[in-house]
Coordinates of C-alpha atoms in Angstrom, one line a residue:
X83 CA 0.0 -0.2 0.2
X84 CA 1.3 3.7 -1.2
X85 CA 1.8 6.0 2.2
X86 CA 0.5 9.4 0.9
X87 CA 2.7 12.1 1.3
X88 CA 1.8 16.0 0.9
X89 CA 3.5 19.3 0.2
X90 CA 4.3 22.1 2.1
X91 CA 2.5 23.8 0.3
X92 CA -0.5 21.4 0.3
X93 CA 0.1 21.5 4.8
X94 CA -0.7 25.0 4.0
X95 CA -4.0 24.6 1.8
X96 CA -5.1 21.9 4.5
X97 CA -4.5 23.3 7.4
X98 CA -4.4 27.1 6.8
X99 CA -1.2 27.5 8.2
X100 CA 1.3 30.3 7.4
X101 CA 4.3 28.4 5.3
X102 CA 6.7 30.7 7.7
X103 CA 5.1 29.2 10.9
X104 CA 5.5 25.5 9.7
X105 CA 8.8 25.8 9.1
X106 CA 9.4 27.6 12.6
X107 CA 7.2 25.3 15.3
X108 CA 9.7 22.7 12.9
X109 CA 13.7 24.5 13.4
X110 CA 12.5 26.2 16.9
X111 CA 10.6 22.8 17.7
X112 CA 11.1 20.3 16.3
X113 CA 7.2 20.2 16.3
X114 CA 7.1 17.9 13.2
X115 CA 10.5 16.0 11.5
X116 CA 9.2 15.5 7.9
X117 CA 11.0 13.4 5.4
X118 CA 13.0 15.3 2.6
X119 CA 13.6 14.4 -0.7
X120 CA 16.9 14.8 -2.5
X121 CA 16.3 17.6 -3.3
X122 CA 15.3 19.2 0.5
X123 CA 11.6 19.1 -0.8
X124 CA 9.8 18.2 2.5
X125 CA 7.3 15.8 2.5
X126 CA 4.8 15.7 5.7
X127 CA 3.5 12.2 6.8
X128 CA -0.6 11.8 7.6
X129 CA 0.6 11.5 11.1
X130 CA 2.3 14.5 10.4
X131 CA -0.4 16.5 9.4
X132 CA -2.7 15.0 12.0
X133 CA 0.2 16.5 15.1
X134 CA -0.2 20.0 12.8
X135 CA -3.7 20.5 13.4
X136 CA -3.8 19.3 16.9
X137 CA -1.0 21.8 17.5
X138 CA -3.0 24.2 16.4
X139 CA -6.0 24.5 17.9
X140 CA -4.2 24.3 21.0
X141 CA -2.4 27.6 20.2
X142 CA -5.1 29.1 18.6
X143 CA -8.5 27.6 20.6
X144 CA -6.8 27.2 24.4
X145 CA -4.3 29.5 24.5
X146 CA -1.2 27.6 24.7
X147 CA 2.3 28.2 23.9
X148 CA 3.7 26.6 21.3
X149 CA 6.5 25.2 23.0
X150 CA 4.0 24.4 26.2
X151 CA 1.7 22.4 23.1
X152 CA 4.9 20.1 21.5
X153 CA 5.7 19.0 25.0
X154 CA 2.7 17.3 25.3
X155 CA 2.0 16.1 22.0
X156 CA 5.5 14.0 23.1
X157 CA 4.4 12.9 26.1
X158 CA 1.0 11.8 24.6
X159 CA 3.1 9.9 21.9
X160 CA 5.3 8.6 24.6
X161 CA 2.4 7.0 26.1
X162 CA 0.6 5.4 22.8
X163 CA 3.5 3.9 22.4
X164 CA 3.6 2.6 25.8
X165 CA 0.0 1.3 25.8
X166 CA 1.0 -0.1 22.2
X167 CA 3.8 -1.9 23.3
X168 CA 1.7 -3.9 25.8
X169 CA -1.7 -4.4 23.5
X170 CA 1.8 -6.2 21.7
X171 CA 2.1 -8.8 24.7
X172 CA 5.2 -7.9 25.4
X173 CA 6.8 -4.7 27.2
X174 CA 9.4 -2.2 25.8
X175 CA 12.5 -3.9 26.3
X176 CA 11.3 -6.7 24.6
X177 CA 10.6 -5.4 21.5
X178 CA 13.5 -3.6 21.3
X179 CA 15.7 -6.0 21.8
X180 CA 13.8 -7.8 19.0
X181 CA 14.3 -5.0 16.8
X182 CA 18.0 -5.1 17.6
X183 CA 18.3 -8.5 16.8
X184 CA 16.2 -8.7 13.6
X185 CA 18.2 -5.2 12.0
X186 CA 21.4 -7.3 13.3
X187 CA 20.9 -10.6 10.9
X188 CA 19.7 -8.4 8.3
X189 CA 23.3 -6.6 8.4
X190 CA 25.3 -10.0 9.1
X191 CA 23.1 -11.5 6.1
X192 CA 23.3 -8.5 3.5
X193 CA 20.2 -7.7 3.3
X194 CA 20.3 -4.6 3.1
X195 CA 16.9 -3.8 2.2
X196 CA 15.1 -5.5 4.9
X197 CA 17.7 -4.0 7.0
X198 CA 17.0 -0.7 5.8
X199 CA 12.9 -1.4 6.2
X200 CA 13.8 -1.9 9.8
X201 CA 15.5 0.6 10.0
X202 CA 12.5 2.9 8.9
X203 CA 10.0 0.5 11.3
X204 CA 11.8 1.5 13.7
X205 CA 12.3 5.1 13.6
X206 CA 8.0 5.3 12.7
X207 CA 7.4 3.5 16.3
X208 CA 10.3 4.3 18.7
X209 CA 11.6 7.5 17.6
X210 CA 14.9 9.2 17.4
X211 CA 16.5 9.0 21.1
X212 CA 15.2 5.6 21.5
X213 CA 16.5 3.9 18.0
X214 CA 19.6 5.8 18.0
X215 CA 21.1 4.8 22.1
X216 CA 18.8 1.7 22.4
X217 CA 18.8 -0.3 19.1
X218 CA 21.2 1.4 16.4
X219 CA 23.6 2.1 19.0
X220 CA 24.3 -1.5 20.9
X221 CA 23.5 -3.0 17.4
X222 CA 26.8 -1.5 16.4
X223 CA 28.8 -2.0 19.0
X224 CA 27.5 -5.9 18.5
X225 CA 29.2 -5.6 15.2
X226 CA 32.5 -4.5 16.4
X227 CA 32.8 -7.7 18.8
X228 CA 31.9 -10.1 15.9
X229 CA 34.7 -8.7 14.4
X230 CA 37.4 -8.7 17.1
X231 CA 35.8 -12.5 17.8
X232 CA 36.2 -13.2 14.4
X233 CA 32.5 -14.5 13.7
X234 CA 32.0 -11.2 10.8
X235 CA 34.2 -10.9 8.3
X236 CA 36.1 -7.4 7.7
X237 CA 34.1 -6.8 4.5
X238 CA 31.0 -8.1 6.5
X239 CA 32.0 -5.3 9.5
X240 CA 32.9 -2.4 6.7
X241 CA 29.4 -3.3 5.0
X242 CA 27.5 -2.6 8.0
X243 CA 28.9 0.1 10.2
X244 CA 28.6 1.5 7.1
X245 CA 24.7 0.9 6.5
X246 CA 23.7 2.3 10.1
X247 CA 26.5 5.3 10.2
X248 CA 24.7 5.6 6.3
X249 CA 21.3 6.2 8.7
X250 CA 22.7 8.6 11.0
X251 CA 24.2 10.6 9.1
X252 CA 21.2 11.2 7.1
X253 CA 20.1 12.9 10.1
X254 CA 22.5 15.9 9.5
X255 CA 20.1 17.2 6.7
X256 CA 16.5 17.7 9.4
X257 CA 17.4 19.2 12.1
X258 CA 17.3 22.9 12.3
X259 CA 20.5 25.2 12.4
X260 CA 21.0 27.8 15.2
X261 CA 23.0 30.9 13.9
X262 CA 24.0 32.4 16.8
X263 CA 26.2 29.1 17.5
X264 CA 29.0 29.0 17.1
X265 CA 30.4 26.2 14.4
X266 CA 31.9 22.6 15.3
X267 CA 35.1 21.1 13.5
X268 CA 34.3 17.3 13.9
X269 CA 37.4 14.6 13.0
X270 CA 39.0 11.3 14.1
X271 CA 42.5 11.7 13.4
X272 CA 45.0 10.2 11.0
X273 CA 45.2 7.0 12.3
X274 CA 42.5 6.5 13.8
X275 CA 40.0 4.8 11.7
X276 CA 36.8 4.4 14.0
X277 CA 34.7 6.6 14.2
X278 CA 30.6 5.8 15.4
X279 CA 31.1 8.0 18.8
X280 CA 32.3 10.8 17.0
X281 CA 29.1 10.6 14.7
X282 CA 27.3 10.0 18.0
X283 CA 28.2 13.3 19.4
X284 CA 28.2 15.4 16.4
X285 CA 24.4 14.4 15.9
X286 CA 23.7 15.7 18.6
X287 CA 24.9 18.9 18.7
X288 CA 23.1 18.7 15.4
X289 CA 19.8 18.0 17.0
X290 CA 20.8 21.4 19.5
X291 CA 21.3 23.3 16.3
X292 CA 25.1 23.7 16.2
X293 CA 26.8 23.5 12.7
X294 CA 28.8 20.9 12.7
X295 CA 31.2 20.5 9.9
X296 CA 32.1 16.9 10.2
X297 CA 35.2 15.4 8.5
X298 CA 35.4 11.5 9.9
X299 CA 37.6 8.9 9.8
X300 CA 41.3 9.7 9.6
X301 CA 41.7 13.4 8.3
X302 CA 45.2 14.8 8.1
X303 CA 46.3 17.4 10.5
X304 CA 46.9 19.3 6.6
X305 CA 43.0 19.2 5.7
X306 CA 41.6 20.1 9.5
X307 CA 44.4 23.1 8.8
X308 CA 43.2 24.2 5.4
X309 CA 39.5 24.1 6.8
X310 CA 40.6 25.8 10.3
X311 CA 41.9 28.7 7.0
X312 CA 38.6 28.3 5.0
X313 CA 35.2 28.1 6.9
X314 CA 35.3 31.0 9.2
X315 CA 33.2 31.1 12.8
X316 CA 34.5 27.7 13.8
X317 CA 34.8 28.1 17.6
X318 CA 35.5 24.7 19.0
X319 CA 36.9 21.3 17.9
X320 CA 35.8 18.4 18.6
X321 CA 38.3 14.6 17.6
X322 CA 37.5 11.3 19.2
X323 CA 40.2 8.5 20.2
X324 CA 39.6 4.7 20.4
X325 CA 43.3 4.7 20.5
X326 CA 45.0 6.1 23.9
X327 CA 48.3 5.7 21.7
X328 CA 47.3 8.4 19.6
X329 CA 46.4 11.1 22.8
X330 CA 49.9 12.6 22.7
X331 CA 49.6 13.3 19.0
X332 CA 45.8 14.9 19.7
X333 CA 46.9 16.3 22.9
X334 CA 50.1 18.4 20.5
X335 CA 47.1 19.1 18.1
X336 CA 45.6 20.8 21.0
X337 CA 48.9 22.8 21.7
X338 CA 49.6 23.4 18.2
X339 CA 45.8 24.9 17.0
X340 CA 45.6 26.9 20.3
X341 CA 48.8 28.9 19.4
X342 CA 46.9 29.6 16.3
X343 CA 43.4 29.9 17.5
X344 CA 43.6 31.5 21.3
X345 CA 39.4 31.5 21.0
X346 CA 39.3 28.3 20.0
X347 CA 37.1 25.7 22.5
X348 CA 38.2 21.8 22.4
X349 CA 36.4 19.0 22.7
X350 CA 38.2 15.1 23.2
X351 CA 36.2 12.1 24.2
X352 CA 36.4 8.2 23.3
X353 CA 37.7 5.3 24.2
X354 CA 41.4 6.6 24.1
X355 CA 40.8 9.4 26.2
X356 CA 38.4 7.5 28.4
X357 CA 41.6 5.7 29.7
X358 CA 44.3 9.0 30.0
X359 CA 44.5 10.8 33.1
X360 CA 42.8 14.2 33.7
X361 CA 45.3 16.6 34.4
X362 CA 47.0 15.3 30.3
X363 CA 44.7 15.8 28.1
X364 CA 44.7 20.7 27.1
X365 CA 41.2 20.0 25.4
X366 CA 39.3 22.3 27.1
X367 CA 36.1 20.0 27.4
X368 CA 36.7 15.8 27.7
X369 CA 33.5 14.3 27.5
X370 CA 32.9 11.1 29.2
X371 CA 30.0 8.8 30.5
X372 CA 26.8 7.7 28.2
X373 CA 24.6 9.9 25.9
X374 CA 22.2 11.0 28.1
X375 CA 25.3 12.9 29.8
X376 CA 26.1 14.9 27.3
X377 CA 22.8 17.5 27.3
X378 CA 23.5 18.7 31.0
X379 CA 27.0 19.6 30.1
X380 CA 25.9 21.1 26.7
X381 CA 22.9 23.3 28.9
X382 CA 25.7 24.5 30.7
X383 CA 28.9 24.8 29.0
X384 CA 28.3 25.3 25.1
X385 CA 24.2 27.3 24.8
X386 CA 25.7 30.2 26.2
X387 CA 29.2 30.1 23.5
X388 CA 28.5 33.0 20.7
X389 CA 29.6 32.5 16.7
X390 CA 32.2 35.4 16.0
X391 CA 34.2 34.4 19.4

């Protein structure tokens, strides 16, 4: 059965909500997250339409602010999800475990279309936060464990990691960018090929409205310097390493960059830094702990930064 989608023009006509209001609700409050075509055009689902109609009623008839209405809507969706899972005869933990196993098996058996369909279904059912942190991240960890144990080949590991990372990367084009926040240059240094942690942290920043210039794994220093010269208003450099042997190089890089960019903030993370002594780092911020703790750091330390520092 074909899924019905609507353009922003159709939504404006159906709901009598100005397009500028729709964009503001999406960019500032993440009221709905429509799909995007390859050209960047919004495509709204029927569920998006229902949510927008409900939000309009709350703001116009009930006099509720859009920010409060969006919070109410998300609470309703969470309650509905819990009710559906209970009605299905299992708790959310069992359902999520089953989803993880199905996605992992599809990837392991190189069934790309099935894996994509399962991931799409998971996002529609659980939403961004639960699907990323409770399903896809554990799948990536299991992929790495399988490769280390020799139960997955190098080709399988590359394929599975690429498939999941590619799906995560798509969200870079969904979240809004807030111009008052500084840009962040994110990369793994030369010799570091594991970028999943960096990708997740970069997505976290993007979800909070930060424009992230993502260079990815195994980035040579020359490329970093070149990007800093070409891109204005970069306020922070973020890097991630899993190999503790690369920490001394990263510390040297921070020192060199700080001489050329004395106002620059430096963010370091990854397993390599988890094992390093706290006093060794020259980074402004050293990220550790679970992703759930990142928001507290962001609200306290990063949100107050401004462009053009």
